[in-house]
Amino acid sequence: MNLRQCLREPIPEIEIAAHRLSDAVSAHLRGERDLAEELFRQADDKVIWDWLDSVWGKETVHNRPRRILNDPPAIPKDQRVPPRDATDATKRLIHQRDGHYCRFCKIPVIRGKVRSLVHTEYPKAVPWGRTNATQHAAFQCMWAQYDHILPYARGGLSDLANVYLTCAACNYGRGNYLLEEFDLVHPSLHAPRQGSWAGLENFR
């Protein structure tokens, strides 16, 4: 059996978009709003949206699970151990461990709160509509997720040992399936990416 690190290898356009977003934030902080707006627009690349849709779309070639023996069943909602989401304290520890990169595919990620701030300042350049197709491709793709390795619906806890930082594709593409159902390597078995990316947390 050939195990894989992520559902689909990232495309170069994602890293290019990350650089544009970083440059846009730098321009914004210098007061160069026109330049920032243009860079945010350039990062909204349909090629990225197509890549993302190929991963988190319903059972595409990249996210088709296989059956395994003795897999844990879904647990009734009233029997699941709260909390459903990692606490803020746990999320801080997750970022200390994982930085601001997806632990599966290693792309840069951005917290939803940061994206909301950018959208408020640049609503036309950074659209965030009600449907996937009306949301900014790069911010959507790099949307930071706190992913339960053993899914919460199947008994997973919302603690540091079970929750890892991922991108939207790796989180939603796997859904409530086990790593084994996608032949994925546990993220703890490969080191987190090292780099200077800080998730655009300096945006003000």
CSV table of C-alpha atoms in Angstrom, one decimal:
chain,number,residue,atom,x,y,z
A,1,MET,CA,0.0,0.0,0.0
A,2,ASN,CA,1.4,3.4,-1.0
A,3,LEU,CA,0.6,6.0,1.7
A,4,ARG,CA,0.3,9.7,0.7
A,5,GLN,CA,0.9,12.9,2.6
A,6,CYS,CA,-2.1,14.8,1.2
A,7,LEU,CA,-5.2,14.3,-1.0
A,8,ARG,CA,-3.6,16.2,-3.9
A,9,GLU,CA,-0.3,17.9,-4.3
A,10,PRO,CA,-0.5,21.7,-4.2
A,11,ILE,CA,-0.1,23.7,-7.4
A,12,PRO,CA,2.5,26.5,-7.8
A,13,GLU,CA,-0.2,29.2,-8.2
A,14,ILE,CA,-1.0,28.8,-4.5
A,15,GLU,CA,2.5,29.9,-3.4
A,16,ILE,CA,2.4,32.8,-5.9
A,17,ALA,CA,-0.9,33.9,-4.5
A,18,ALA,CA,0.5,33.8,-1.0
A,19,HIS,CA,3.3,36.1,-2.0
A,20,ARG,CA,0.8,38.5,-3.6
A,21,LEU,CA,-1.3,38.5,-0.4
A,22,SER,CA,1.7,39.2,1.7
A,23,ASP,CA,2.8,42.0,-0.6
A,24,ALA,CA,-0.8,43.4,-0.5
A,25,VAL,CA,-0.7,43.5,3.3
A,26,SER,CA,2.7,45.3,3.2
A,27,ALA,CA,1.3,47.8,0.7
A,28,HIS,CA,-1.8,48.3,2.9
A,29,LEU,CA,0.3,49.0,6.0
A,30,ARG,CA,2.3,51.6,4.0
A,31,GLY,CA,-0.9,53.3,3.1
A,32,GLU,CA,-0.8,52.3,-0.6
A,33,ARG,CA,-4.4,51.1,-0.9
A,34,ASP,CA,-4.6,51.1,-4.7
A,35,LEU,CA,-1.6,48.7,-4.9
A,36,ALA,CA,-2.9,46.6,-2.1
A,37,GLU,CA,-6.3,46.3,-3.9
A,38,GLU,CA,-4.7,45.3,-7.1
A,39,LEU,CA,-2.5,42.6,-5.5
A,40,PHE,CA,-5.5,41.2,-3.6
A,41,ARG,CA,-7.3,41.0,-7.0
A,42,GLN,CA,-4.4,39.2,-8.6
A,43,ALA,CA,-4.4,36.6,-5.9
A,44,ASP,CA,-8.0,35.7,-6.7
A,45,ASP,CA,-6.9,33.1,-9.3
A,46,LYS,CA,-9.5,30.8,-10.8
A,47,VAL,CA,-6.8,28.1,-11.3
A,48,ILE,CA,-6.6,27.9,-7.5
A,49,TRP,CA,-10.4,27.7,-7.2
A,50,ASP,CA,-10.4,24.8,-9.7
A,51,TRP,CA,-7.7,23.0,-7.8
A,52,LEU,CA,-9.6,23.4,-4.5
A,53,ASP,CA,-12.8,22.3,-6.0
A,54,SER,CA,-11.1,19.1,-7.3
A,55,VAL,CA,-10.2,18.2,-3.8
A,56,TRP,CA,-13.1,19.1,-1.6
A,57,GLY,CA,-15.8,18.4,-4.3
A,58,LYS,CA,-18.0,15.4,-3.6
A,59,GLU,CA,-16.0,12.2,-4.1
A,60,THR,CA,-13.6,13.4,-6.9
A,61,VAL,CA,-10.7,11.3,-8.1
A,62,HIS,CA,-8.6,12.9,-5.3
A,63,ASN,CA,-10.9,12.2,-2.3
A,64,ARG,CA,-12.6,8.8,-3.0
A,65,PRO,CA,-12.4,6.8,0.3
A,66,ARG,CA,-12.0,3.1,0.5
A,67,ARG,CA,-13.6,0.7,2.9
A,68,ILE,CA,-11.6,-0.6,5.8
A,69,LEU,CA,-12.4,-3.3,8.3
A,70,ASN,CA,-13.5,-2.5,11.9
A,71,ASP,CA,-13.6,1.2,11.3
A,72,PRO,CA,-15.3,3.1,14.2
A,73,PRO,CA,-18.9,4.1,13.4
A,74,ALA,CA,-20.4,7.5,13.7
A,75,ILE,CA,-21.4,8.3,17.3
A,76,PRO,CA,-24.8,9.8,18.0
A,77,LYS,CA,-24.6,13.6,18.6
A,78,ASP,CA,-25.8,13.3,22.2
A,79,GLN,CA,-23.0,10.9,23.1
A,80,ARG,CA,-20.1,12.9,21.7
A,81,VAL,CA,-17.6,14.4,24.1
A,82,PRO,CA,-17.7,18.2,24.2
A,83,PRO,CA,-16.4,20.6,23.1
A,84,ARG,CA,-17.0,20.2,19.3
A,85,ASP,CA,-14.3,22.8,18.5
A,86,ALA,CA,-10.8,23.3,19.9
A,87,THR,CA,-10.7,26.0,22.5
A,88,ASP,CA,-8.9,29.3,21.9
A,89,ALA,CA,-6.1,28.1,24.2
A,90,THR,CA,-5.7,24.8,22.3
A,91,LYS,CA,-5.7,26.7,19.0
A,92,ARG,CA,-2.8,28.9,20.3
A,93,LEU,CA,-0.9,25.7,21.1
A,94,ILE,CA,-1.7,24.3,17.7
A,95,HIS,CA,-0.2,27.4,16.0
A,96,GLN,CA,2.9,27.1,18.3
A,97,ARG,CA,3.4,23.6,17.0
A,98,ASP,CA,2.2,23.9,13.4
A,99,GLY,CA,2.9,27.5,12.6
A,100,HIS,CA,0.7,28.9,9.8
A,101,TYR,CA,1.0,26.0,7.3
A,102,CYS,CA,-1.2,23.0,6.6
A,103,ARG,CA,0.2,19.9,8.2
A,104,PHE,CA,-0.8,17.7,5.3
A,105,CYS,CA,0.0,19.6,2.1
A,106,LYS,CA,2.1,22.3,3.7
A,107,ILE,CA,0.5,25.3,1.9
A,108,PRO,CA,0.3,28.6,3.8
A,109,VAL,CA,-2.9,29.2,5.7
A,110,ILE,CA,-4.8,32.2,7.0
A,111,ARG,CA,-7.3,32.4,9.9
A,112,GLY,CA,-10.9,33.2,9.1
A,113,LYS,CA,-10.8,36.2,11.4
A,114,VAL,CA,-7.9,37.7,9.4
A,115,ARG,CA,-9.7,37.1,6.2
A,116,SER,CA,-12.8,38.9,7.6
A,117,LEU,CA,-10.7,41.9,8.4
A,118,VAL,CA,-9.3,42.1,4.9
A,119,HIS,CA,-12.7,41.6,3.3
A,120,THR,CA,-14.1,44.4,5.4
A,121,GLU,CA,-11.3,46.8,4.2
A,122,TYR,CA,-11.3,45.5,0.6
A,123,PRO,CA,-14.8,44.1,-0.1
A,124,LYS,CA,-14.5,44.2,-3.9
A,125,ALA,CA,-11.0,42.8,-4.2
A,126,VAL,CA,-11.6,40.2,-1.6
A,127,PRO,CA,-15.2,39.0,-2.2
A,128,TRP,CA,-16.7,36.5,0.3
A,129,GLY,CA,-20.2,35.6,-0.8
A,130,ARG,CA,-22.5,32.8,0.3
A,131,THR,CA,-21.3,30.2,-2.2
A,132,ASN,CA,-17.9,28.8,-3.0
A,133,ALA,CA,-17.8,30.3,-6.4
A,134,THR,CA,-18.3,33.8,-5.0
A,135,GLN,CA,-15.5,33.7,-2.5
A,136,HIS,CA,-11.9,34.9,-3.1
A,137,ALA,CA,-10.0,31.8,-4.4
A,138,ALA,CA,-6.7,32.2,-2.5
A,139,PHE,CA,-8.4,33.1,0.9
A,140,GLN,CA,-10.8,30.2,0.4
A,141,CYS,CA,-8.0,27.8,-0.4
A,142,MET,CA,-5.7,29.0,2.4
A,143,TRP,CA,-8.5,29.1,5.0
A,144,ALA,CA,-7.1,27.7,8.2
A,145,GLN,CA,-8.9,24.8,9.7
A,146,TYR,CA,-8.5,23.0,13.0
A,147,ASP,CA,-8.9,19.4,11.8
A,148,HIS,CA,-9.7,16.4,14.0
A,149,ILE,CA,-7.5,13.5,12.9
A,150,LEU,CA,-9.9,11.0,14.4
A,151,PRO,CA,-13.1,12.8,13.4
A,152,TYR,CA,-15.2,14.3,16.2
A,153,ALA,CA,-18.2,12.4,14.8
A,154,ARG,CA,-16.4,9.2,15.3
A,155,GLY,CA,-15.2,9.8,18.8
A,156,GLY,CA,-12.2,12.1,18.3
A,157,LEU,CA,-11.4,14.7,21.0
A,158,SER,CA,-10.8,18.4,20.5
A,159,ASP,CA,-7.4,18.3,22.1
A,160,LEU,CA,-3.9,19.1,21.0
A,161,ALA,CA,-3.1,15.4,20.3
A,162,ASN,CA,-6.0,15.0,17.9
A,163,VAL,CA,-6.4,18.4,16.2
A,164,TYR,CA,-3.9,19.7,13.6
A,165,LEU,CA,-3.8,22.8,11.5
A,166,THR,CA,-4.9,22.2,7.9
A,167,CYS,CA,-6.1,24.1,4.8
A,168,ALA,CA,-9.7,24.0,3.6
A,169,ALA,CA,-9.0,21.4,0.9
A,170,CYS,CA,-7.4,18.9,3.3
A,171,ASN,CA,-10.0,19.3,6.0
A,172,TYR,CA,-13.2,19.4,3.9
A,173,GLY,CA,-11.8,16.9,1.3
A,174,ARG,CA,-11.4,14.2,4.0
A,175,GLY,CA,-14.6,15.1,5.9
A,176,ASN,CA,-15.5,12.6,8.6
A,177,TYR,CA,-13.4,9.8,7.1
A,178,LEU,CA,-10.3,8.2,8.8
A,179,LEU,CA,-6.8,8.7,7.5
A,180,GLU,CA,-6.7,5.0,6.7
A,181,GLU,CA,-9.7,5.4,4.4
A,182,PHE,CA,-7.7,7.7,2.2
A,183,ASP,CA,-4.3,6.0,2.7
A,184,LEU,CA,-3.0,9.2,4.4
A,185,VAL,CA,0.1,9.4,6.6
A,186,HIS,CA,-0.6,10.8,10.1
A,187,PRO,CA,0.7,14.4,10.1
A,188,SER,CA,2.8,13.8,13.2
A,189,LEU,CA,5.0,11.5,11.1
A,190,HIS,CA,6.3,14.3,8.9
A,191,ALA,CA,7.7,17.5,10.3
A,192,PRO,CA,5.8,20.8,10.1
A,193,ARG,CA,6.9,23.2,7.4
A,194,GLN,CA,9.4,25.9,8.6
A,195,GLY,CA,9.2,29.3,7.1
A,196,SER,CA,8.5,33.0,7.6
A,197,TRP,CA,4.8,32.9,6.7
A,198,ALA,CA,2.7,34.3,9.6
A,199,GLY,CA,-0.8,34.1,8.2
A,200,LEU,CA,-1.1,37.8,7.5
A,201,GLU,CA,-1.6,38.3,11.2
A,202,ASN,CA,0.0,41.8,10.9
A,203,PHE,CA,-3.0,43.1,9.0
A,204,ARG,CA,-4.5,46.1,10.7
